[in-house]
mmCIF file of C-alpha atoms in Angstrom:
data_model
loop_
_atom_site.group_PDB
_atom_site.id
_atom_site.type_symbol
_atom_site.label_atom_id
_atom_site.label_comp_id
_atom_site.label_asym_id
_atom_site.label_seq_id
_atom_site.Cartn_x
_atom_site.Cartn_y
_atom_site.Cartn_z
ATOM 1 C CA UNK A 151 1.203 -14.530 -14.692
ATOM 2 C CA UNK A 152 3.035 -13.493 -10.896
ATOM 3 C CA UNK A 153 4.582 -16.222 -9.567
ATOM 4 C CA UNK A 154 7.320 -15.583 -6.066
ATOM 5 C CA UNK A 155 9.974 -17.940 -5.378
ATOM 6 C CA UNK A 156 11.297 -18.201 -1.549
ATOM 7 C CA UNK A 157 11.552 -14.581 -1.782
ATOM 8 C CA UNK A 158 13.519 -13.447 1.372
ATOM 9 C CA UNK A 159 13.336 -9.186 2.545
ATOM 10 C CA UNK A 160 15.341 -7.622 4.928
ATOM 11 C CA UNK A 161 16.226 -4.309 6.569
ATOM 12 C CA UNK A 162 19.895 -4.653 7.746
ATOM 13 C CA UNK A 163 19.371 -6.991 9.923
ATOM 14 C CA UNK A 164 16.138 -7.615 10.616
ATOM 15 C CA UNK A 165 14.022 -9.689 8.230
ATOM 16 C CA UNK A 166 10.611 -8.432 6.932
ATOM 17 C CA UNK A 167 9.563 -11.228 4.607
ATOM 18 C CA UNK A 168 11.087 -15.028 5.163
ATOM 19 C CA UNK A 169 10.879 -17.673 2.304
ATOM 20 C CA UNK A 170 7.710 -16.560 0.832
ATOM 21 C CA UNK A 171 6.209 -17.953 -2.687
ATOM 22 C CA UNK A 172 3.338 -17.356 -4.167
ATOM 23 C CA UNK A 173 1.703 -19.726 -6.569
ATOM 24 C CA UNK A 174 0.520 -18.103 -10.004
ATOM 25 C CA UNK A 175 -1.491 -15.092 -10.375
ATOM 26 C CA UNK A 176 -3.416 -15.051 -13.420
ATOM 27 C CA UNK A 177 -3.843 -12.264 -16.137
ATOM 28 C CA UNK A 178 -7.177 -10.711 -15.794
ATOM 29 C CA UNK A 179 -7.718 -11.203 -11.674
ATOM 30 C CA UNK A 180 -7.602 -9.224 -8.680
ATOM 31 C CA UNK A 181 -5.906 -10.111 -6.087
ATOM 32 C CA UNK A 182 -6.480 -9.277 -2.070
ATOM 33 C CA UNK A 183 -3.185 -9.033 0.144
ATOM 34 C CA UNK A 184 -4.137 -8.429 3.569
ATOM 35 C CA UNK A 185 -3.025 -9.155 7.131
ATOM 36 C CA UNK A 186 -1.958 -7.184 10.432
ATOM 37 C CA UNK A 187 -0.129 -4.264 10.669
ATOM 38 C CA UNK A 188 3.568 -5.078 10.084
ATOM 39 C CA UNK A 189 3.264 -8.398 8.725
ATOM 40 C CA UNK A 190 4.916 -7.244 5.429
ATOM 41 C CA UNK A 191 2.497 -6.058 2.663
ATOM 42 C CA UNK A 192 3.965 -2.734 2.178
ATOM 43 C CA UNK A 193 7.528 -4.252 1.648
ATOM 44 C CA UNK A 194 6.372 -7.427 -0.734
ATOM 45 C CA UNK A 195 5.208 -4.701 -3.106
ATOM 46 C CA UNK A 196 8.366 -2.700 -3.249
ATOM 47 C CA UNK A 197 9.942 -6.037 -3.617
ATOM 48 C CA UNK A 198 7.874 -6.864 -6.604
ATOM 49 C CA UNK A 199 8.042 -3.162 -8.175
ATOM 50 C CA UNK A 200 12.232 -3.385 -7.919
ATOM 51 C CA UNK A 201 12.509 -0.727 -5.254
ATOM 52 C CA UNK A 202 14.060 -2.979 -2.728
ATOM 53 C CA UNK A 203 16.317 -5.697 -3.568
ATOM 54 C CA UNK A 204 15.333 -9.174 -2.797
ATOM 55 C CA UNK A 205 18.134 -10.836 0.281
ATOM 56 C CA UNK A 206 17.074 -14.056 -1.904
ATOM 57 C CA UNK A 207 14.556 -15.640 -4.231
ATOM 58 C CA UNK A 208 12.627 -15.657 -7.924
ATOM 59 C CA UNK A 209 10.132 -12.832 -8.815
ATOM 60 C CA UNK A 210 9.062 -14.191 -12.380
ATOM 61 C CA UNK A 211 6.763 -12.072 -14.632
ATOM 62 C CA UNK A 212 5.164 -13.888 -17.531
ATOM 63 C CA UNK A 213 8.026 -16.142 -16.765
ATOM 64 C CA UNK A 214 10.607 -13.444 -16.676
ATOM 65 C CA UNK A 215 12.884 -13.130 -13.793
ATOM 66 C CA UNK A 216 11.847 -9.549 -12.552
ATOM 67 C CA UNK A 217 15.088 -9.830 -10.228
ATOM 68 C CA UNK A 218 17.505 -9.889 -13.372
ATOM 69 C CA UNK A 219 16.038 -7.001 -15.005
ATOM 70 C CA UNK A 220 16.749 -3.199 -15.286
ATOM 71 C CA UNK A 221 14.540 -0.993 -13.565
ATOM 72 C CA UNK A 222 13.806 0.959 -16.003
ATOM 73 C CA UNK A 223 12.712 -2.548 -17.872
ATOM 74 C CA UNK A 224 10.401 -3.485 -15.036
ATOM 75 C CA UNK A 225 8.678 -0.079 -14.466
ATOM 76 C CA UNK A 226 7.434 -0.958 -18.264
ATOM 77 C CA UNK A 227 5.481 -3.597 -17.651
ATOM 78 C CA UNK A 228 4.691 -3.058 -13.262
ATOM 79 C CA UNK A 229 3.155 -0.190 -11.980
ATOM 80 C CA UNK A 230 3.458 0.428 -7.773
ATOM 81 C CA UNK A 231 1.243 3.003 -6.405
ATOM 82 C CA UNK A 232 2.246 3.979 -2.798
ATOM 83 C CA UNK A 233 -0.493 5.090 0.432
ATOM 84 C CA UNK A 234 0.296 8.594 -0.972
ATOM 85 C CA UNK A 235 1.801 10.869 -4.032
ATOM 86 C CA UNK A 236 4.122 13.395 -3.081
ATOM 87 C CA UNK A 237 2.832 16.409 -1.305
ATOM 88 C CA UNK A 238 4.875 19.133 -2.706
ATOM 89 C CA UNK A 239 4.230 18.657 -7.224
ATOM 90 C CA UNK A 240 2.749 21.854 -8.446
ATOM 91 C CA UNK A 241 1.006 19.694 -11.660
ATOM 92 C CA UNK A 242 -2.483 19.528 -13.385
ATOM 93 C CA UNK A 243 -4.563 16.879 -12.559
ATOM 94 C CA UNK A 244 -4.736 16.236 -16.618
ATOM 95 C CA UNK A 245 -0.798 16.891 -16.765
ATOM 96 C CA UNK A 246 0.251 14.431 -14.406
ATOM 97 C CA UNK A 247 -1.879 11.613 -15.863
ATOM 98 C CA UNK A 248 -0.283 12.448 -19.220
ATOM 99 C CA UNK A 249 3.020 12.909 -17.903
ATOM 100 C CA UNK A 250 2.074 8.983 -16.630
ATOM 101 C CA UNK A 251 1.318 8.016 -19.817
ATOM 102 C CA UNK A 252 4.454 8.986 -21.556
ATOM 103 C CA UNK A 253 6.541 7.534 -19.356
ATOM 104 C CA UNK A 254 4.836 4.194 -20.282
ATOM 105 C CA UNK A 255 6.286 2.500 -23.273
ATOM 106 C CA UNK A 256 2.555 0.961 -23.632
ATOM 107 C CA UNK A 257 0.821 4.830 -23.731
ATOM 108 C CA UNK A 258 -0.492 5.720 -27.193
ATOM 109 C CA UNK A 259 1.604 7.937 -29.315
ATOM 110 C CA UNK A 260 -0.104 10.178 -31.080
ATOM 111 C CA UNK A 261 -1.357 13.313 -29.127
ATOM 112 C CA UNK A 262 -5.581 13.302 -29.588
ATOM 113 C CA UNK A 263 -5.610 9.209 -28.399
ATOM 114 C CA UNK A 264 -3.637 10.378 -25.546
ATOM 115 C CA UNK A 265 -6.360 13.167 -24.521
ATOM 116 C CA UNK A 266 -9.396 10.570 -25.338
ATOM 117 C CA UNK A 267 -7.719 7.801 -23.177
ATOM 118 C CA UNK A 268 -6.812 10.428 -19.944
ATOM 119 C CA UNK A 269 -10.093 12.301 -20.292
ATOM 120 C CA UNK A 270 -12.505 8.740 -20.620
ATOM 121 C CA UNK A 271 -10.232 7.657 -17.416
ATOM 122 C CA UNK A 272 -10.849 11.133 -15.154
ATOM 123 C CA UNK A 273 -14.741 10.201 -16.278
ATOM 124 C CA UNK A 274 -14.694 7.067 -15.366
ATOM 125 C CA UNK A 275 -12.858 7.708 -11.474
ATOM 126 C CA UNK A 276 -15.654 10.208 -11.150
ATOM 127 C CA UNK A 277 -12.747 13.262 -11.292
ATOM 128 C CA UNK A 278 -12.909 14.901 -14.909
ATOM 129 C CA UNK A 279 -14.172 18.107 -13.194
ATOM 130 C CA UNK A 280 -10.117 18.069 -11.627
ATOM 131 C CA UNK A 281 -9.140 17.931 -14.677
ATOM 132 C CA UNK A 282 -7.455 21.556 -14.333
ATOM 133 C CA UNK A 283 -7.138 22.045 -10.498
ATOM 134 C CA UNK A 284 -3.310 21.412 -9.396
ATOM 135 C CA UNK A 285 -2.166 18.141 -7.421
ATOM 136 C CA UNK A 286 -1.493 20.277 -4.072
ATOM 137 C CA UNK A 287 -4.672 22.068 -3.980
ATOM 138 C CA UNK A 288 -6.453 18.389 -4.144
ATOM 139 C CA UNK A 289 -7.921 16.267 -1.146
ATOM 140 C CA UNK A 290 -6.001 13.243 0.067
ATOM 141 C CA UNK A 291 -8.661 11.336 -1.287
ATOM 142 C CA UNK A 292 -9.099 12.816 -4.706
ATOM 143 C CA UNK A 293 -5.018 12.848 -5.013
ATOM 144 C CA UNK A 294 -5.815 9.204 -4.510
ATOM 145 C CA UNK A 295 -8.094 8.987 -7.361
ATOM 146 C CA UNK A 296 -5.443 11.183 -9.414
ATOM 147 C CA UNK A 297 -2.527 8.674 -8.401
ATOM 148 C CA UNK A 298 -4.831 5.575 -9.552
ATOM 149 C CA UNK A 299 -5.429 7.449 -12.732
ATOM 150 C CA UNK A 300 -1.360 7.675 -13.511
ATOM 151 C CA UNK A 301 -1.390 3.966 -12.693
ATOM 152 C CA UNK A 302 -4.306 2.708 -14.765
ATOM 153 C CA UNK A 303 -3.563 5.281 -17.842
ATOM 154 C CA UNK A 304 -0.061 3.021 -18.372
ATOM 155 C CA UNK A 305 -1.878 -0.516 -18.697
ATOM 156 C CA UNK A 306 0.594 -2.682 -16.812
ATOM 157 C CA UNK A 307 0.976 -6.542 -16.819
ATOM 158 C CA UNK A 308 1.671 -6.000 -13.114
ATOM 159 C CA UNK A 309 -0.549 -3.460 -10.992
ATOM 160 C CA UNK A 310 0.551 -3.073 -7.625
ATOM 161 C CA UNK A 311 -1.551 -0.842 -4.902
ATOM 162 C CA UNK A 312 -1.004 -0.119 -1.689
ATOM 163 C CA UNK A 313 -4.228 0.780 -0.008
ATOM 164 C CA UNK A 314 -5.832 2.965 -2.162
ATOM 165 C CA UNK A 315 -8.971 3.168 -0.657
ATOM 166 C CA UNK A 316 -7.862 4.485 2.594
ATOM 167 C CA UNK A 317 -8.386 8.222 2.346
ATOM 168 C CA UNK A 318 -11.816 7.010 0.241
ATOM 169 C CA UNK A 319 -15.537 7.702 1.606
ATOM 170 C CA UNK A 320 -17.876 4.188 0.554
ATOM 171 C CA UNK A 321 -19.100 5.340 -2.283
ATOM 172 C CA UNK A 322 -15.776 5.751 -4.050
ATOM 173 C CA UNK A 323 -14.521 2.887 -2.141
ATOM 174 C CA UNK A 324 -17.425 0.485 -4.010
ATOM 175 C CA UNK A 325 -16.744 2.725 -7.528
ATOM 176 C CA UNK A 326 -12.848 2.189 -7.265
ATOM 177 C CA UNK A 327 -13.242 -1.639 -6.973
ATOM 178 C CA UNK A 328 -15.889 -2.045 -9.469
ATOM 179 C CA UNK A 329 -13.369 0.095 -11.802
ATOM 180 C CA UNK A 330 -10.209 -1.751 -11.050
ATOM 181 C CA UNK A 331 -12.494 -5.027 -11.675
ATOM 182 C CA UNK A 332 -13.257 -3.612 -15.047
ATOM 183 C CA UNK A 333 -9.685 -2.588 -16.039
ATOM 184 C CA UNK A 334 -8.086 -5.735 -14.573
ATOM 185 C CA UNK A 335 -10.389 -7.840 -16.498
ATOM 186 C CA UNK A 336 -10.625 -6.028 -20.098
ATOM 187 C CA UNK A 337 -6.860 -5.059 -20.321
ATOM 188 C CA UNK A 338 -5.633 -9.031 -18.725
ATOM 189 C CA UNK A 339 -3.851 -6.930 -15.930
ATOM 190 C CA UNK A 340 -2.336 -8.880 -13.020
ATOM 191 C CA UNK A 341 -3.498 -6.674 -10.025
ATOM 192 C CA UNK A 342 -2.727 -7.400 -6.467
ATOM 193 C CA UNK A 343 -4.081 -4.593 -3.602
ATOM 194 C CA UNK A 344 -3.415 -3.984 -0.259
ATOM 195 C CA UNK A 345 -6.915 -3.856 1.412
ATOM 196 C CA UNK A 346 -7.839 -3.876 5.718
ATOM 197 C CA UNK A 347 -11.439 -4.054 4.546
ATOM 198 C CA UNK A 348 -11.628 -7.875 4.691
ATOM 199 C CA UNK A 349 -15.596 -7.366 3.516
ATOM 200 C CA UNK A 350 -14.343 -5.132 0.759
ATOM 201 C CA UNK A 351 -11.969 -7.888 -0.012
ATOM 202 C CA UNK A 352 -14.400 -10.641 -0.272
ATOM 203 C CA UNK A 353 -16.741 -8.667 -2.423
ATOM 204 C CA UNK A 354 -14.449 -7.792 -5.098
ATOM 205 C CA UNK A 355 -11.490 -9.957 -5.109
ATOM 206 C CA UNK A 356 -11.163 -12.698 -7.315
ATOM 207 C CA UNK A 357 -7.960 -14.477 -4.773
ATOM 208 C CA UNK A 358 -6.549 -13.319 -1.675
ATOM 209 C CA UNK A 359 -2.890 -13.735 0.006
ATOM 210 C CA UNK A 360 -2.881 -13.521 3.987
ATOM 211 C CA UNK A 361 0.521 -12.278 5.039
ATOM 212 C CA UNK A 362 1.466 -12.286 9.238
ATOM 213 C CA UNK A 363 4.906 -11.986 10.768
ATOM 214 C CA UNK A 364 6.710 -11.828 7.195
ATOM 215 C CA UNK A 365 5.437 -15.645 6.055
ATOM 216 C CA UNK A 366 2.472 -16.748 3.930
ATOM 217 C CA UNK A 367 -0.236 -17.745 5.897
ATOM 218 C CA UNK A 368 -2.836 -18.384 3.021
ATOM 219 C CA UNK A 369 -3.776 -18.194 -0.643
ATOM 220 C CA UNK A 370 -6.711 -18.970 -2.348
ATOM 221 C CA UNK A 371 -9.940 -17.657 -3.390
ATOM 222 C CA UNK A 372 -10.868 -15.180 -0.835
ATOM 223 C CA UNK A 373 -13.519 -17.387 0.783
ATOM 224 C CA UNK A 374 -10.814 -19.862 1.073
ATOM 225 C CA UNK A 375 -8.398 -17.527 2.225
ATOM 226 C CA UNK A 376 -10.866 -15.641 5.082
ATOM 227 C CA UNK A 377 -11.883 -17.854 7.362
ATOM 228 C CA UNK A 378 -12.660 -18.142 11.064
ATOM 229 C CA UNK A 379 -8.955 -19.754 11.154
ATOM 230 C CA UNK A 380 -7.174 -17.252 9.283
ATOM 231 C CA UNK A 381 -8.448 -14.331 11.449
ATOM 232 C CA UNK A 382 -7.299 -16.578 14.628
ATOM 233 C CA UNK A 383 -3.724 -17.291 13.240
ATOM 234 C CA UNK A 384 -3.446 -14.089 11.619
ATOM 235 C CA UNK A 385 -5.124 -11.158 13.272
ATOM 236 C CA UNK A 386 -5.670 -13.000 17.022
ATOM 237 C CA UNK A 387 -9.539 -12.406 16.777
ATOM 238 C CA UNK A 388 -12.150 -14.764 16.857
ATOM 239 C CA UNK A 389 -14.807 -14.276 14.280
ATOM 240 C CA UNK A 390 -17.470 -15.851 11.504
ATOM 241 C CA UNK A 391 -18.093 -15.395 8.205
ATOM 242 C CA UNK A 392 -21.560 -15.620 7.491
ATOM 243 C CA UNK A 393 -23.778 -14.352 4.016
ATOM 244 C CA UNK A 394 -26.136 -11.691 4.253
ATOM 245 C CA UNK A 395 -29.404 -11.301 3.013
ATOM 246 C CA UNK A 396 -27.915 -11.131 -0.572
ATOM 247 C CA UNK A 397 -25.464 -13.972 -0.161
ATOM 248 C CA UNK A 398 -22.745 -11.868 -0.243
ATOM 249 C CA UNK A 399 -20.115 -13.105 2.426
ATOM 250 C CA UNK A 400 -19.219 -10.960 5.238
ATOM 251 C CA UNK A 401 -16.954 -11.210 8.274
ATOM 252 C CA UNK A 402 -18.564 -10.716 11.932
ATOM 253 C CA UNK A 403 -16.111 -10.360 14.831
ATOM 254 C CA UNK A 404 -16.857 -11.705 18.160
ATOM 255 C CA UNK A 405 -13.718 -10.617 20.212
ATOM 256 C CA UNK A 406 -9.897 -11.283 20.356
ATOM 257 C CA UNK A 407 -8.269 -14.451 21.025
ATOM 258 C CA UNK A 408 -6.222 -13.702 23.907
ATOM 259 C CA UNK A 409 -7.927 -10.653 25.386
ATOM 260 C CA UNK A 410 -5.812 -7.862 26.802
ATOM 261 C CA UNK A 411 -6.022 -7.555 31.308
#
């Protein structure tokens, strides 16, 4: 289980995230964190993944304090996957994912599980046939795929993305989300995701935390969490969110609050 206490960000002077706790975040669910641009996603999960120090405040792991903790400690049991992997590593696709799951104190040991576990995983992401191309001669989309390979190969208690979907066309957009599902659920993962797609959010997403202006503004269930409110307070548009023919919820939006002369 996640749980934030007053957690308090800051660069220099200027503060990023103010006083924010979250309540617990189960094993086993996927989490949505979404709001506008700015409002602070990108630095919560460097917060949570130790590469920023906290100002103030309790980041508790399974009821560990995170904050007390080596980093090499915490990169054992939380994984942080950034927008992008670095543009310049000259690796296999298959070496980097192993190189991923060595550094992992959770990775098998012996040599042949190691190949099974990578090669099932390339399958599974839809990418075995990159097995053997290099990382720079890749697509920013399938260097995507190849980044959420190194993540998901090292079976975290904490997985932390950071809009992985964003170079992604909709068909590996739906496949990702149905995968991370999957893992999340079989392997009792705590996995929280940056997402804009609000729909994509409400399809897949177990719970979802709204962030705007550094602060909390919800958490819930996603249908708790978007709402015709929310998108007021948080994103200044006016909107519904109706189901479609399926049921399945989606978000309609009908213009901005305070509309721009």
């Amino acid at each position: 289980m996640l749980e934030v206490d007053q957690l308090s960000l800051a660069y220099g002077k200027r503060t990023i995230i103010s006083d924010l706790s979250i309540e617990g975040l189960a094993a086993g669910t996927l989490t949505a964190l979404i709001g506008p641009n700015g409002s602070g996603k990108s630095t919560l999960l460097k917060a949570l993944a130790g590469l920023m120090r906290a100002n103030s405040g309790r980041i508790s792991l399974d009821g560990k304090d995170m904050t007390k903790t080596s980093l090499e400690t915490r990169a054992q049991k939380i994984v942080y996957l950034p927008q992008a992997l670095p543009a310049s590593v000259h690796l296999r696709v298959f070496e980097s994912v192993l190189v991923a799951a060595k550094a992992s104190a959770l990775a098998p040991e012996s040599g042949p599980i190691e190949v099974e576990d990578i090669l099932s995983l390339l399958k599974r992401l839809g990418i075995e046939h990159l097995a053997m191309m290099y990382l720079d001669q890749l697509s920013g989309g399938q260097k995507q795929l190849v980044g959420l390979a190194q993540a998901l190969i090292r079976r975290p208690r904490l997985l932390l993305l950071d809009e992985p979907l964003s170079a992604l066309d909709l068909n590996y957009q739906f496949h990702v989300m149905d995968l991370l599902r999957q893992e999340t659920q079989q392997h009792g993962l705590v996995t929280l995701i940056v997402l804009h797609d609000l729909r994509i959010a409400l399809q897949h997403c177990d719970y979802a935390l709204m962030l705007a202006k550094g602060r909390l503004l919800a958490q819930g269930t996603t249908a708790d969490v978007i709402t015709p409110t929310s998108l007021s307070d948080g994103y200044g548009v006016t909107g519904r969110i109706e189901p479609c023919s399926r049921g399945t919820l989606q978000v309609m939006i009908d213009g901005l609050c305070d509309p721009i002369h």
